[in-house]
XYZ file of C-alpha atoms in Angstrom:
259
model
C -21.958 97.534 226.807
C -19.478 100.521 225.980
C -16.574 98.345 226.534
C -18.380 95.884 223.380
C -18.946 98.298 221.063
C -15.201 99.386 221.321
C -14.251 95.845 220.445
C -16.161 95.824 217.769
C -15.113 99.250 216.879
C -11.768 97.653 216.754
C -12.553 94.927 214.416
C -14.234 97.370 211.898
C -10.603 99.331 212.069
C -8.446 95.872 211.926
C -10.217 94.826 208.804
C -9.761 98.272 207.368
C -6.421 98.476 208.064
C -5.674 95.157 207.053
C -6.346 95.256 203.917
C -4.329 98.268 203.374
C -1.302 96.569 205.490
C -1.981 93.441 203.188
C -1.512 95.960 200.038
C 1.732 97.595 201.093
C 3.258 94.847 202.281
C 2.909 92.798 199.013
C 4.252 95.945 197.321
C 7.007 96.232 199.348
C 7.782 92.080 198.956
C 7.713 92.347 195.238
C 9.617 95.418 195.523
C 12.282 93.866 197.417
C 12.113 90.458 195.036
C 13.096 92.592 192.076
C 15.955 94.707 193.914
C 17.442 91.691 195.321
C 18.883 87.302 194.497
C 15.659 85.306 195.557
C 16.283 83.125 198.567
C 16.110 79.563 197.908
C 12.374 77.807 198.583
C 13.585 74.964 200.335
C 15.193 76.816 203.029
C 12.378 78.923 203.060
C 10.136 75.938 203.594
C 12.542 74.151 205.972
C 12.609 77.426 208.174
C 9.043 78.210 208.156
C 8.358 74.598 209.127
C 10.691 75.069 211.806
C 9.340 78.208 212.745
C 5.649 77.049 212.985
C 5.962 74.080 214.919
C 8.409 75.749 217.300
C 5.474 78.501 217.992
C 2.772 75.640 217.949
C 4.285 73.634 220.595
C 5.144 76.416 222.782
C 1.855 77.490 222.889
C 0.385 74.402 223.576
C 3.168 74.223 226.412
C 1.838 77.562 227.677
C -2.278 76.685 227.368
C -1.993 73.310 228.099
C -2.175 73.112 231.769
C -4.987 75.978 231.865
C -7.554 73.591 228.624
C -10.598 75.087 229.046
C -10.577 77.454 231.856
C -10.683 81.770 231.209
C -7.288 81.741 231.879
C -6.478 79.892 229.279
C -7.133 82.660 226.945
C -5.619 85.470 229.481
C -2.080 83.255 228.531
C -2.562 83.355 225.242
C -3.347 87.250 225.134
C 0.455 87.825 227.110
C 1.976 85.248 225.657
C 1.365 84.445 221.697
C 3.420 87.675 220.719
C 6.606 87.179 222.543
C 6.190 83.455 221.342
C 4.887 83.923 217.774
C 7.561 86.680 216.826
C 10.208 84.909 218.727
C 9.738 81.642 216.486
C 9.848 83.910 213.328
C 13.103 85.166 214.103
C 14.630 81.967 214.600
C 16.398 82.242 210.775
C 18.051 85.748 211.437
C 19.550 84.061 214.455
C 20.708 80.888 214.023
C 20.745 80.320 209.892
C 24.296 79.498 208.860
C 23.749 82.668 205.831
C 26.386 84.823 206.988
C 25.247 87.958 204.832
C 23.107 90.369 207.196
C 20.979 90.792 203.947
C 19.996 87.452 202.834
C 19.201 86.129 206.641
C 16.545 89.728 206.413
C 15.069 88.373 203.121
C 15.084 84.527 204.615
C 13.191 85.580 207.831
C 10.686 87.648 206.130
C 9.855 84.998 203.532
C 9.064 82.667 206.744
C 7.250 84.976 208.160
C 5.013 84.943 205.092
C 5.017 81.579 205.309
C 4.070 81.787 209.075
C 1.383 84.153 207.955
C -0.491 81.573 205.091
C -0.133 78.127 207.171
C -1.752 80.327 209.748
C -4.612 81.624 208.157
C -5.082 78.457 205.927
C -5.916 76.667 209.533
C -8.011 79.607 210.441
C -10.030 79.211 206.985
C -10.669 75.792 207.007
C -11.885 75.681 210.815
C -13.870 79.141 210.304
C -15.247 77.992 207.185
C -16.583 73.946 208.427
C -18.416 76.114 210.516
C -20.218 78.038 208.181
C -18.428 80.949 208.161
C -16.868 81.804 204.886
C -16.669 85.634 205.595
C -14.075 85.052 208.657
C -12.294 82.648 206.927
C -11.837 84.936 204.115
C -11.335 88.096 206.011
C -8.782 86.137 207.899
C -6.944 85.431 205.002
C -6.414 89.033 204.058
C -4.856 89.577 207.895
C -2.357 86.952 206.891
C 0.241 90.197 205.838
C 0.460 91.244 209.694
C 2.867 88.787 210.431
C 5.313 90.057 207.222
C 4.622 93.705 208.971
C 5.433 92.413 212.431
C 8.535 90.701 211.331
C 9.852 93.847 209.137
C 9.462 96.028 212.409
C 11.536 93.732 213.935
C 14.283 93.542 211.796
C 14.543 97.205 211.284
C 15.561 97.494 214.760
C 18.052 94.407 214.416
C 19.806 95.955 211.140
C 19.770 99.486 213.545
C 22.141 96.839 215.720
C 18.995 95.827 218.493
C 17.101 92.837 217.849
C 15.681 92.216 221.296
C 14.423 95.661 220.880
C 12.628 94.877 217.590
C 11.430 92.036 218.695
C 9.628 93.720 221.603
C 8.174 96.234 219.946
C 6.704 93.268 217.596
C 5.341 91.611 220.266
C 4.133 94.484 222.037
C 2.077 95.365 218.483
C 1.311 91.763 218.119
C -0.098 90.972 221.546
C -2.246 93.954 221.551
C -3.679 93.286 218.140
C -5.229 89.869 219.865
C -5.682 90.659 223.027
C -9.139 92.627 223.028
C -10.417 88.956 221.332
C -8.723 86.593 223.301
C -10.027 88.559 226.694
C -13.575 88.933 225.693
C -14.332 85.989 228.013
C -13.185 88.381 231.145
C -15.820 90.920 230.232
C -16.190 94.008 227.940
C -14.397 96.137 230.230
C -11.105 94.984 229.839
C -11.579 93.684 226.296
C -12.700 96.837 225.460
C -9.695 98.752 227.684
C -7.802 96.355 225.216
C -9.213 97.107 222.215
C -8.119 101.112 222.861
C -4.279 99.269 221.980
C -5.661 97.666 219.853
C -6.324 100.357 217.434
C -3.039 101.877 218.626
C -1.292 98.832 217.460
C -2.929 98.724 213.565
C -2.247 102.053 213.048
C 1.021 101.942 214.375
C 1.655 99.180 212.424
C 0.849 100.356 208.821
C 2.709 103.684 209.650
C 5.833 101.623 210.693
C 5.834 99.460 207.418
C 7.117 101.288 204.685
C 9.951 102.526 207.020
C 11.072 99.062 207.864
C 11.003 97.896 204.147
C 12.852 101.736 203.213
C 15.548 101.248 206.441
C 16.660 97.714 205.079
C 16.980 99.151 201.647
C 18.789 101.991 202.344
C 21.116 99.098 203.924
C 21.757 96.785 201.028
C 22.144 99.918 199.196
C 24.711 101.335 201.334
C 26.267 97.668 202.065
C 27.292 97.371 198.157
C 28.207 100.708 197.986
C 30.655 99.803 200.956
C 31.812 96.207 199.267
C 32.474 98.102 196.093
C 34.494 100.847 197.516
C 36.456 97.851 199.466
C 36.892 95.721 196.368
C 37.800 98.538 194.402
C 40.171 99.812 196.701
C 41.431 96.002 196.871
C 41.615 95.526 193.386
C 43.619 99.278 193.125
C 46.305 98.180 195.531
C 46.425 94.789 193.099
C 47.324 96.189 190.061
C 49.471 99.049 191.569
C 51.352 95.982 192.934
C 51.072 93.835 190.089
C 52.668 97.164 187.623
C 56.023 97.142 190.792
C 56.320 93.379 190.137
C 56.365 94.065 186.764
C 58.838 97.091 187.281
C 60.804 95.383 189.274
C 61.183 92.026 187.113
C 62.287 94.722 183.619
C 64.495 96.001 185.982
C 66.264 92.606 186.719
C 66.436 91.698 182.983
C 67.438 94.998 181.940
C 70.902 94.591 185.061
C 70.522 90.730 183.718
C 71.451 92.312 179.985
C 73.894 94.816 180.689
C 75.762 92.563 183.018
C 76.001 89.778 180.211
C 79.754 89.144 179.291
C-alpha cells in the first residue's frame, strides 16, 4: 500500500514538473532559434524518421520474445532509455554536418520530433479509450525527451558523449520505470518511484545548464573563427602590401636601369 501511494506520489510530481520542464525547454528552443541559422526541415524530418523507427524496432526486438508475460515490462523498464536516447543521438554521430554546432541544433530538433510522434501515439490510443486527460497530460511530457537529449549533448560538447548519453538514460529509465514495474508489485514500483522523483528534479535543474553550456560554445567557437580569420586575413594583406613592395621595387630598378 505504501509502496502505491509513492507511485502515485510520483506522478503528482512528474506532471508538476513537467509542465515546468515543458516551459523552459520551449524557452530555451526559441532562444536558441533566434541566436542561431535554422536547420533545414527535411533533414530534420529525415532524421527523426530515422530516429523513431530505429528505437521502435529495437524495442520490439527487445519485448518481442517476452509478448505478454511481466517480464515483458521489466525489459522495457532497463532497456527503453539506453535504446530511446541512443536512437536520438544517431544525427550527432553519423550526420555528414561537420560543424559541432549545427549537428547539436539537428539532434535536438529530432529529439523534439521524437518527443511529438511519441506523444501523438500516446494521445490517440489514451484518448479511443476514453481518456482525454492522459492523452493530454501526455502531451505536455512530450519536452522530456528535448531535456534528455540537451543533457546529453552537454556532456558530448564537454568532449564525452557516452557519458551524456548515460546519464540520459539513467534519468530516462528511471522516469518510466516505477510505471512499467507496477505489474511486479508496489514495493519495487514504489522503491522505483523514490528515482523517480530524483530523476524529474534532476532533470529540470540540469536544463538550463545544458542549453547555457552549448551557448557559451557557439559563443566562444565564433569568437575563436574570428580571431583565426582575422589573424588569416592580417597575414593576407601584410603579404599582399610586400608583393606590392616588392613589385614598385622592380619597376623602380626596371626605370633606373632603362638605357
Amino acid at each position: 500500500m505504501v509502496g502505491e501511494l509513492v507511485v502515485v506520489a510520483y506522478v503528482f510530481i512528474a506532471l508538476i514538473f513537467g509542465v515546468r520542464i515543458f516551459m523552459k525547454t520551449l524557452s530555451w528552443l526559441a532562444e536558441t532559434n533566434r541566436a542561431v541559422f535554422p536547420v533545414s526541415k527535411l533533414l530534420i524530418l529525415g532524421w527523426g524518421i530515422i530516429a523513431f523507427v530505429t528505437a521502435l524496432l529495437l524495442e520490439f526486438a527487445v519485448i518481442y520474445p517476452l509478448w505478454g508475460s511481466s517480464a515483458m515490462f521489466l525489459a522495457l523498464a532497463i532497456f527503453v532509455g539506453p535504446i530511446e536516447e541512443g536512437a536520438k543521438l544517431l544525427p550527432f554521430v553519423f550526420s555528414r554536418c561537420k560543424d559541432t554546432m549545427t549537428r547539436w541544433r539537428l539532434t535536438l530538433k529530432v529529439a523534439l520530433f521524437f518527443g511529438i510522434v511519441e506523444a501523438l501515439i500516446y494521445f490517440v490510443v489514451l484518448a479511443s479509450r476514453g481518456n482525454l486527460i492522459g492523452g493530454f497530460l501526455r502531451l505536455i511530457i512530450l519536452m522530456f525527451h528535448v531535456a534528455w537529449t540537451a543533457v546529453a549533448l552537454e556532456s558530448a560538447l564537454r568532449g564525452s558523449l557516452l557519458e551524456g548519453y548515460l546519464r540520459a538514460s539513467l534519468l530516462h529509465g528511471l522516469y518510466d520505470a516505477p510505471i512499467l514495474l507496477m505489474p511486479f508489485g508496489g514495493g519495487i514500483a514504489g522503491l522505483l518511484a523514490l528515482g523517480g522523483i530524483w530523476a524529474v528534479i534532476k532533470l529540470y535543474n540540469s536544463i538550463d545548464g545544458a542549453f547555457r553550456f552549448a551557448m557559451d560554445y557557439e559563443r566562444r567557437l565564433l569568437e575563436r573563427r574570428k580571431t583565426t580569420f582575422g589573424t588569416l586575413y592580417s597575414d593576407l594583406g601584410t603579404l599582399e602590401n610586400e608583393v606590392e613592395k616588392e613589385s614598385e621595387e622592380e619597376t623602380s630598378e626596371d626605370l633606373t636601369s632603362w638605357p
